[in-house]
PDB file of C-alpha atoms in Angstrom:
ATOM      1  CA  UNK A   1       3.114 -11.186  -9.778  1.00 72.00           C
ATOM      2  CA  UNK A   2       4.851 -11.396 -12.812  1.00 79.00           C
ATOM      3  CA  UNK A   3       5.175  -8.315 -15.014  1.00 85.00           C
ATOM      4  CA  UNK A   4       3.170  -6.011 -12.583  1.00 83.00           C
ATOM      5  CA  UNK A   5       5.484  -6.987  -9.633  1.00 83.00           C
ATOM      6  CA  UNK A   6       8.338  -6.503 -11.436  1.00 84.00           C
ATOM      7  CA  UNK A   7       7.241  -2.537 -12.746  1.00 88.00           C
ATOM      8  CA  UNK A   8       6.051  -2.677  -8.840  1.00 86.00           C
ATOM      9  CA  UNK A   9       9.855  -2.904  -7.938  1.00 87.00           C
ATOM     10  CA  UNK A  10      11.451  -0.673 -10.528  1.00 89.00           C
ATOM     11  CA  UNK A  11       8.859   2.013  -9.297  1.00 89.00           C
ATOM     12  CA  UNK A  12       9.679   1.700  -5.705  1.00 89.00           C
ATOM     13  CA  UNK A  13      13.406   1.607  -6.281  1.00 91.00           C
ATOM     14  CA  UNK A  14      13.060   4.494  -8.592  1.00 89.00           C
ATOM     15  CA  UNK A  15      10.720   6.145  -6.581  1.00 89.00           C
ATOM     16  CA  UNK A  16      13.563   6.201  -3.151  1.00 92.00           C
ATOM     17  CA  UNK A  17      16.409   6.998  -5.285  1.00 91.00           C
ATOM     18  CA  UNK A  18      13.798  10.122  -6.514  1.00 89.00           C
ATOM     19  CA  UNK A  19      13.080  10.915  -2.934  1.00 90.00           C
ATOM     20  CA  UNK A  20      17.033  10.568  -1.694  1.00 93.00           C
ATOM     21  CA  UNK A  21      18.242  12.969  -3.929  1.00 91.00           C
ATOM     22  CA  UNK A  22      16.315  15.528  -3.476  1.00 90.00           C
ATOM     23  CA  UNK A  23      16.508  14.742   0.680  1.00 93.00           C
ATOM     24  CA  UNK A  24      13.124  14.165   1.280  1.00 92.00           C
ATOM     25  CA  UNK A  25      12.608  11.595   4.601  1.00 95.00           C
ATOM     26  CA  UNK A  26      11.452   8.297   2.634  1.00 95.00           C
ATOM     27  CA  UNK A  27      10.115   4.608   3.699  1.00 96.00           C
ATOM     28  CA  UNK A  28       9.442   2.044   1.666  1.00 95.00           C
ATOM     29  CA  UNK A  29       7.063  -0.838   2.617  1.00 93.00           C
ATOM     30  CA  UNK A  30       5.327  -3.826   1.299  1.00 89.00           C
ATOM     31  CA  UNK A  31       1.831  -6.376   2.476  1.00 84.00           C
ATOM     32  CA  UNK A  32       0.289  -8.965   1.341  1.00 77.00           C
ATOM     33  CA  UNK A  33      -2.149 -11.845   2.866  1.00 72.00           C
ATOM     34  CA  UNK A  34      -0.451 -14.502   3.665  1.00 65.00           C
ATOM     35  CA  UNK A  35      -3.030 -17.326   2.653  1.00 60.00           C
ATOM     36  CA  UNK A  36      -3.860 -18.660   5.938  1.00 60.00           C
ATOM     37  CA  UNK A  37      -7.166 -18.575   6.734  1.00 56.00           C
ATOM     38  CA  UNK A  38      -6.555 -19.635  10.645  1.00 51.00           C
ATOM     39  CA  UNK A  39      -7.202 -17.369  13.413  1.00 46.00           C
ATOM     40  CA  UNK A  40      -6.030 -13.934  12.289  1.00 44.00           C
ATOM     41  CA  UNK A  41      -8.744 -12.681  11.961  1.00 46.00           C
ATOM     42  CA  UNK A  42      -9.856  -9.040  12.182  1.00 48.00           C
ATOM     43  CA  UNK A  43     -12.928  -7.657  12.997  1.00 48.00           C
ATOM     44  CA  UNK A  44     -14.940  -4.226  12.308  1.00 49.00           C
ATOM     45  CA  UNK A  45     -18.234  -2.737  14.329  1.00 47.00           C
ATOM     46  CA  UNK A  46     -19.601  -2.721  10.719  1.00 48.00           C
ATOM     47  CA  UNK A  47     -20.212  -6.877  10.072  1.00 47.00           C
ATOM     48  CA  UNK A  48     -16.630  -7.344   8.099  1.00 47.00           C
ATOM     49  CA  UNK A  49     -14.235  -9.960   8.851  1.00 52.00           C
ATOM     50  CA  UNK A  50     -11.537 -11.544   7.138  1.00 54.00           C
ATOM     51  CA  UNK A  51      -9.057 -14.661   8.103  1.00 58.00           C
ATOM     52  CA  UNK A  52      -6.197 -14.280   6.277  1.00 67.00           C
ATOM     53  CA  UNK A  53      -2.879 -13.264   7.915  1.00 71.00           C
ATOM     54  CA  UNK A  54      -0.821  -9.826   7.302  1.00 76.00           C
ATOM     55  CA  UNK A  55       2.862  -9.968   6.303  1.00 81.00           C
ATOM     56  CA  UNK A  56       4.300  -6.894   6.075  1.00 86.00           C
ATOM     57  CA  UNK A  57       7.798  -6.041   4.982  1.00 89.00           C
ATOM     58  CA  UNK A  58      10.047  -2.882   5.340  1.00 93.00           C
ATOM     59  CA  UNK A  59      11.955  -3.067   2.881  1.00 94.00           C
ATOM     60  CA  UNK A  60      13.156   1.201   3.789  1.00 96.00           C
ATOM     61  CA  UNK A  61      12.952   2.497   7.275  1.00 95.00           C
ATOM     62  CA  UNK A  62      13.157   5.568   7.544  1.00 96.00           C
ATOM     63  CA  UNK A  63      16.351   5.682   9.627  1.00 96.00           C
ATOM     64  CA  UNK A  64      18.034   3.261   7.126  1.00 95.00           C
ATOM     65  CA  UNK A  65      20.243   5.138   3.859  1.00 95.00           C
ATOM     66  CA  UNK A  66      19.063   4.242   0.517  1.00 95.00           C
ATOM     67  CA  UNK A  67      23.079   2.655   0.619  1.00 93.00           C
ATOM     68  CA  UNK A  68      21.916   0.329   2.939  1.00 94.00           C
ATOM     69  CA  UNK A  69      18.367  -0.573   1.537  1.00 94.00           C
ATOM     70  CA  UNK A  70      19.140  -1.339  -1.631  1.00 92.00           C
ATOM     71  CA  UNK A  71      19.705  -4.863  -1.316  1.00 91.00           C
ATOM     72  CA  UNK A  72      16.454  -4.739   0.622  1.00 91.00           C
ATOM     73  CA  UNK A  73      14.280  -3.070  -2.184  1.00 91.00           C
ATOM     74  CA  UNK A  74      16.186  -5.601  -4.861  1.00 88.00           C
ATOM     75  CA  UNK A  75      14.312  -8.835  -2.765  1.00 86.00           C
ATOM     76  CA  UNK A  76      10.845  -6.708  -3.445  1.00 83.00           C
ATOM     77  CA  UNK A  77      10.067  -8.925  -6.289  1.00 80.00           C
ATOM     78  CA  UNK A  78      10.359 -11.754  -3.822  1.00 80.00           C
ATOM     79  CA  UNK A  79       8.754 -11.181  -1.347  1.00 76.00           C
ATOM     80  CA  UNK A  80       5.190 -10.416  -2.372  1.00 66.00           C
ATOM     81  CA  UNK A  81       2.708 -11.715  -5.344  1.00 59.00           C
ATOM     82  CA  UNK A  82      -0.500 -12.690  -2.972  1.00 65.00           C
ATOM     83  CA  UNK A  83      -3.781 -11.825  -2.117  1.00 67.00           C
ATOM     84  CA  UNK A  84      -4.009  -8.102  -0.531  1.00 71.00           C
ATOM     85  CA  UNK A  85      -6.328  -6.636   2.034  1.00 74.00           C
ATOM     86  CA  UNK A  86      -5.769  -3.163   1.244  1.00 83.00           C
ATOM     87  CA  UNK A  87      -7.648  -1.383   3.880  1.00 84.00           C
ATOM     88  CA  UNK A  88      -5.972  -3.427   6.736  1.00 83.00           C
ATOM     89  CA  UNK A  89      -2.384  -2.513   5.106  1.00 87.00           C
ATOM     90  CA  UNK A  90      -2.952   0.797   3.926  1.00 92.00           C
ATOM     91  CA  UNK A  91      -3.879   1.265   7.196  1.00 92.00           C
ATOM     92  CA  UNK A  92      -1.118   0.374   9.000  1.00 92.00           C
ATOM     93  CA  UNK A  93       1.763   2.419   6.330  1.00 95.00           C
ATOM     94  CA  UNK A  94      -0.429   4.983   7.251  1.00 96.00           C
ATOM     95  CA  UNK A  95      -0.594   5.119  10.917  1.00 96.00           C
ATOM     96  CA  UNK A  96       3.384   4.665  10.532  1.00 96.00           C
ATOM     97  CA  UNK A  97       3.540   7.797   8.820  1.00 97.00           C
ATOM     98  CA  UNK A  98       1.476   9.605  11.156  1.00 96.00           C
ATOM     99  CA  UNK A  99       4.076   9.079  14.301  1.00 96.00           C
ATOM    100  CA  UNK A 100       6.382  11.091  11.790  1.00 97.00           C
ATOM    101  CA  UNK A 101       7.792  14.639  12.275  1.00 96.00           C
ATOM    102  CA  UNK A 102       6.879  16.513   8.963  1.00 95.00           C
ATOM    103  CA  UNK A 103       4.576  18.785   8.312  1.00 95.00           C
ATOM    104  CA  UNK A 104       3.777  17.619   4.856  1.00 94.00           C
ATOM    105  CA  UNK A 105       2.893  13.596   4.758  1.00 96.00           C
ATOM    106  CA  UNK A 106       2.474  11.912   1.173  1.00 95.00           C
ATOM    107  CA  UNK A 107       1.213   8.464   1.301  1.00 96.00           C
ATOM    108  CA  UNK A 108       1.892   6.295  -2.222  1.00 94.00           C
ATOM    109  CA  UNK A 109       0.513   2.990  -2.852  1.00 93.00           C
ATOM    110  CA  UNK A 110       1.423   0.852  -5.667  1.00 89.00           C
ATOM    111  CA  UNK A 111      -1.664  -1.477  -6.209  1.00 87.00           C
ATOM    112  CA  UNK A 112      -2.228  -4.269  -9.111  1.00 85.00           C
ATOM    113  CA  UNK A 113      -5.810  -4.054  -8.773  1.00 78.00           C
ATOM    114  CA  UNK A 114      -8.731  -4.817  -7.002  1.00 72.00           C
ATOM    115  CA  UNK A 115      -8.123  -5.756  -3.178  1.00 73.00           C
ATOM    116  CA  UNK A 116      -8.301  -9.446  -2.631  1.00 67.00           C
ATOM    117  CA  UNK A 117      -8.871 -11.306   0.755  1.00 65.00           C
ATOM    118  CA  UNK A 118     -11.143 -13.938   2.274  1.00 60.00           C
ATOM    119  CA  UNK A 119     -13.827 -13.503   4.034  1.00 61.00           C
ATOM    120  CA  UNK A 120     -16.363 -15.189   6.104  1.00 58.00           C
ATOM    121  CA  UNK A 121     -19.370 -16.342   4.252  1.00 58.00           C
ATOM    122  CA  UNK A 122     -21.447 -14.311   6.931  1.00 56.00           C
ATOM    123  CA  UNK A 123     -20.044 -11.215   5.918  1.00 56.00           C
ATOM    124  CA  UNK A 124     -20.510  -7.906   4.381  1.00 57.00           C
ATOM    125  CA  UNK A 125     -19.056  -8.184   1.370  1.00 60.00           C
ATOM    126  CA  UNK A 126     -20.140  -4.654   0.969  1.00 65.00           C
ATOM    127  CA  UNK A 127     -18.854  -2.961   3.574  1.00 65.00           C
ATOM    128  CA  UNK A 128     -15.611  -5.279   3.667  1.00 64.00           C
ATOM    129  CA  UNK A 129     -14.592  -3.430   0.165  1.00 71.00           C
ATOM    130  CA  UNK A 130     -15.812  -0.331   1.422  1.00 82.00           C
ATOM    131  CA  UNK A 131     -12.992  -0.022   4.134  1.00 84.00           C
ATOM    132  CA  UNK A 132     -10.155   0.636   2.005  1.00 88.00           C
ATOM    133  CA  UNK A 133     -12.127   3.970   1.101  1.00 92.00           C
ATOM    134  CA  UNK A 134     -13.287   4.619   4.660  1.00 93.00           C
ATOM    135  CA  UNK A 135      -9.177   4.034   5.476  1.00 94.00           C
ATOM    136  CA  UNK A 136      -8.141   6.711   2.825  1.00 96.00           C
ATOM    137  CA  UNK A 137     -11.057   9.220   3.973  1.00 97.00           C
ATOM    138  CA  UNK A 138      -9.728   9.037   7.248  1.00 96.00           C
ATOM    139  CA  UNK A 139      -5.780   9.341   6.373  1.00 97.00           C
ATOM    140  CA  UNK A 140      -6.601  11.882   4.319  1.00 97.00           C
ATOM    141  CA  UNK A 141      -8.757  13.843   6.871  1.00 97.00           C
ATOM    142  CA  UNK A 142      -5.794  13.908   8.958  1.00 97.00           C
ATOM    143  CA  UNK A 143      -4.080  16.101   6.303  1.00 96.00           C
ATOM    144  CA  UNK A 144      -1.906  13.331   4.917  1.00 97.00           C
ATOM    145  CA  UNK A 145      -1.730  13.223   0.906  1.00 95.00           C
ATOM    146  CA  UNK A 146      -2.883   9.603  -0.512  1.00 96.00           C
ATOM    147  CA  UNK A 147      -2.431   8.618  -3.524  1.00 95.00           C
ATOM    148  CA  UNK A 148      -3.096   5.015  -5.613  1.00 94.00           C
ATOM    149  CA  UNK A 149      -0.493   4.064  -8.427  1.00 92.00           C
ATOM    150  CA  UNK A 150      -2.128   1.564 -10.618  1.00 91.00           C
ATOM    151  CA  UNK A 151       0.506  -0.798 -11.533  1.00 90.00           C
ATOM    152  CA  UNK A 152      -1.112  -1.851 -15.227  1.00 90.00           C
ATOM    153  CA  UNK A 153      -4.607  -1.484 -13.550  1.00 91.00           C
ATOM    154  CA  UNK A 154      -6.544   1.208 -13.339  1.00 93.00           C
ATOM    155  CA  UNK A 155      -8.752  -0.230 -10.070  1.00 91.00           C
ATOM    156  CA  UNK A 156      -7.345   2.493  -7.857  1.00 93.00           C
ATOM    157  CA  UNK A 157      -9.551   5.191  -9.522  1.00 95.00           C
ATOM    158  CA  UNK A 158     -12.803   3.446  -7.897  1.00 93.00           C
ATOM    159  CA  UNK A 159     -10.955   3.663  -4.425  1.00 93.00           C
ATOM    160  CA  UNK A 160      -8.415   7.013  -4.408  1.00 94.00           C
ATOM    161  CA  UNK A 161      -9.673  10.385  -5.154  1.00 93.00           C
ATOM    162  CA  UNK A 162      -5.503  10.978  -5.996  1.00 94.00           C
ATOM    163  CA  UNK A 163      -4.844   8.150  -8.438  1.00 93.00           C
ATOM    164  CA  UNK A 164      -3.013   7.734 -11.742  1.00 90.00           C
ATOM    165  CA  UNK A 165      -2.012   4.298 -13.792  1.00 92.00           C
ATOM    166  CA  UNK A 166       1.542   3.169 -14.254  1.00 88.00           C
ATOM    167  CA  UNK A 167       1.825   0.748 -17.123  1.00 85.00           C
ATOM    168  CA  UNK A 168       5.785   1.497 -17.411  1.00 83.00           C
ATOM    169  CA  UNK A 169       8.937   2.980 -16.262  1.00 83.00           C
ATOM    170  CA  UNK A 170       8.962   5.821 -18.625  1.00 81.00           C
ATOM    171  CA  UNK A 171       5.737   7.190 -17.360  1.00 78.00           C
ATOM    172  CA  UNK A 172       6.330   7.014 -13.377  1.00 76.00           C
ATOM    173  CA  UNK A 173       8.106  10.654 -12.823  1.00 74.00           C
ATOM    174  CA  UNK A 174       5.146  12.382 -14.586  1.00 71.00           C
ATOM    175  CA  UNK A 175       2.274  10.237 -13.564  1.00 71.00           C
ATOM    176  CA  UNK A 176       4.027  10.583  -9.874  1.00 67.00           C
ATOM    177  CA  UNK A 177       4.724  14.443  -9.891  1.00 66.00           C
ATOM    178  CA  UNK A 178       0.891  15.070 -11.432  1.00 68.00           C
ATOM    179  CA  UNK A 179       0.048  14.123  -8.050  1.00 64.00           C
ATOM    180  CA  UNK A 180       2.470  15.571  -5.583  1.00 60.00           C
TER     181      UNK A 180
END
């Protein structure tokens, strides 16, 4: 929330108009967990479970122009600021990507830090924060480029092996390009 969200939604907006102009296919999503802890629960073979809905936004398909997303990627500061089950959401931007054409596949996330979701008291916390790792091992095994952005946290180095911390503007195009 706050200042993070709002260098979250420069980034992205600064980030398409980057991709646009140099014609480079593009889509631009957001997640968070949606607070309820009723029955949306998700399960893994490894003793994690969580409770807390998924909202996911697209605030870019990929068949929409930048023209036409703009007032889309303007409501970005609305639309999120809660708790975030990475692994889940990384997740599912990157099986999206996967059903994509191009050779070349570049995954970016823009986290604010650590992951944060509920989870049953009979869990594994352990393995729980371990599958937003497992997630990226297994995008990235595919081929597919991932990389964390630390938006004024630098959590993303203890879960992307491709990571770099964004703590303004001024310092997205070469903390961005060092990694693609």
């Amino acid at each position: 929330s706050g200042r993070k969200l709002g260098l979250a939604m420069l980034s992205s907006i600064c980030l398409a108009e980057a991709m646009n102009t140099i014609g480079v296919p593009f889509e631009v999503t957001g997640f968070f967990s949606d607070g309820t802890n009723d029955d949306h629960s998700y399960h893994d073979a490894r003793d994690y479970h969580r409770y807390e809905g998924e909202t996911y936004f697209i605030f870019k398909s990929f068949k929409d122009s930048l023209r036409e997303a703009k007032g889309n990627l303007a409501s970005i500061i609305k639309c999120c600021g809660y708790e975030n089950c990475d692994g889940v959401s990384v997740r599912w931007a990157g099986k999206r990507l996967m059903k994509r054409p191009e050779n070349k596949k570049v995954l970016m996330v823009l986290s604010d830090g650590y992951p944060a979701f509920s989870i049953g008291d009979d869990a594994n916390r352990h393995v729980a924060h371990q599958y937003l790792p497992d997630v990226i091992k297994g995008l990235s095994d595919t081929g597919m480029h991932v990389v964390g952005i630390g938006i004024c946290s630098d959590a993303v180095k203890h879960y992307y092996p491709q990571w770099v911390v964004l703590d303004d503007i001024e310092g997205l195009p070469g903390a961005v390009m060092s990694q693609v």
